[in-house]
Tab-separated table of C-alpha atoms in Angstrom:
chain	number	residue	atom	x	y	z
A	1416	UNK	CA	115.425	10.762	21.710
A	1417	UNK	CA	116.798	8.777	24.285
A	1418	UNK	CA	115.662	9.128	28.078
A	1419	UNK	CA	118.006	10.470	30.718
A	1420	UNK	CA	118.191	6.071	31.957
A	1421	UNK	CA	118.698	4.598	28.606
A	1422	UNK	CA	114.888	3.508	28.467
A	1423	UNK	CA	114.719	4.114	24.937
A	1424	UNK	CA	112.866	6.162	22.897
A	1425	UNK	CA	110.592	8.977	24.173
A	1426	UNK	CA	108.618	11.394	22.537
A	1427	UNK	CA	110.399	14.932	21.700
A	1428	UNK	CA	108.625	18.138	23.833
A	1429	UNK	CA	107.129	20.315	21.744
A	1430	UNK	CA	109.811	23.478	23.047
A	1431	UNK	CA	112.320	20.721	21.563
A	1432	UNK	CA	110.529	20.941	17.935
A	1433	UNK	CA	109.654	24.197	17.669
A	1434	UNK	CA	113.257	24.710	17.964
A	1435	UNK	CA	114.464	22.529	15.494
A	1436	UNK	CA	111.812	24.026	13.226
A	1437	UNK	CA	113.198	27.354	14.233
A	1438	UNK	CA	116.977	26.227	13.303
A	1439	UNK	CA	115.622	24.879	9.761
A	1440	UNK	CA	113.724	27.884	8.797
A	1441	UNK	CA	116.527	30.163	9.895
A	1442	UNK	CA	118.670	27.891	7.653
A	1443	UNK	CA	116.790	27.886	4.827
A	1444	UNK	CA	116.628	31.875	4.613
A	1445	UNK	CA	120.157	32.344	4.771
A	1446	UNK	CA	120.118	29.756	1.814
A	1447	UNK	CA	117.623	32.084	-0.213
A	1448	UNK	CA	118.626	35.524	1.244
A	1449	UNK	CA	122.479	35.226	0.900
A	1450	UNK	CA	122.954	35.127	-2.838
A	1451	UNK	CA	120.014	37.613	-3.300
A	1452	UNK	CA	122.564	39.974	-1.290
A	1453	UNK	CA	125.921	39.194	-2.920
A	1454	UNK	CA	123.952	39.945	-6.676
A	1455	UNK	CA	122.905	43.512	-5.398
A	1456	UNK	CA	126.167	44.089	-3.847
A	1457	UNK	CA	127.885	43.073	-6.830
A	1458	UNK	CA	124.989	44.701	-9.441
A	1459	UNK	CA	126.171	47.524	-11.719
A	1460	UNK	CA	125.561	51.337	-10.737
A	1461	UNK	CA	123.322	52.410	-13.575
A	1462	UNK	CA	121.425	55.849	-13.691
A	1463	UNK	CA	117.324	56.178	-12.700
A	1464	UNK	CA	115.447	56.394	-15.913
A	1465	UNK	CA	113.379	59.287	-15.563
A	1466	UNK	CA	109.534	58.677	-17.500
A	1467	UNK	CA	108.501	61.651	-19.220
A	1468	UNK	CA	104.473	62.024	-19.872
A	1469	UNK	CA	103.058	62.857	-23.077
A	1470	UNK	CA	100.694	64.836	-22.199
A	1471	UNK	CA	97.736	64.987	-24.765
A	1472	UNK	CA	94.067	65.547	-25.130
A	1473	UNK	CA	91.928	62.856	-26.397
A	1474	UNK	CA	88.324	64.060	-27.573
């Protein structure tokens, strides 16, 4: 990062990384969130299987 007379290089302020961390995390969940929502939009309808208890007596 320059300085505001051309004097180089200075050291980025920590507001200034936090936000580029900020940017990178946001794009790296739209990377892993965005196909997880296009497979369940896409997913077949399929009916709730319904688990029916045997009920017996052990002795």
């Amino acid at each position: 990062m320059c300085g505001r007379g051309g004097e180089g290089w200075r050291k980025p302020s920590l507001a200034t990384c936090r936000n580029e961390i900020d940017d990178i995390l946001k794009a790296s969940l739209f990377f892993l969130y965005q196909p997880m929502q296009n497979a369940f939009k896409m997913r077949k309808r399929v009916e709730k299987v319904k688990h029916v208890v045997v009920k017996s007596l052990d002795m």
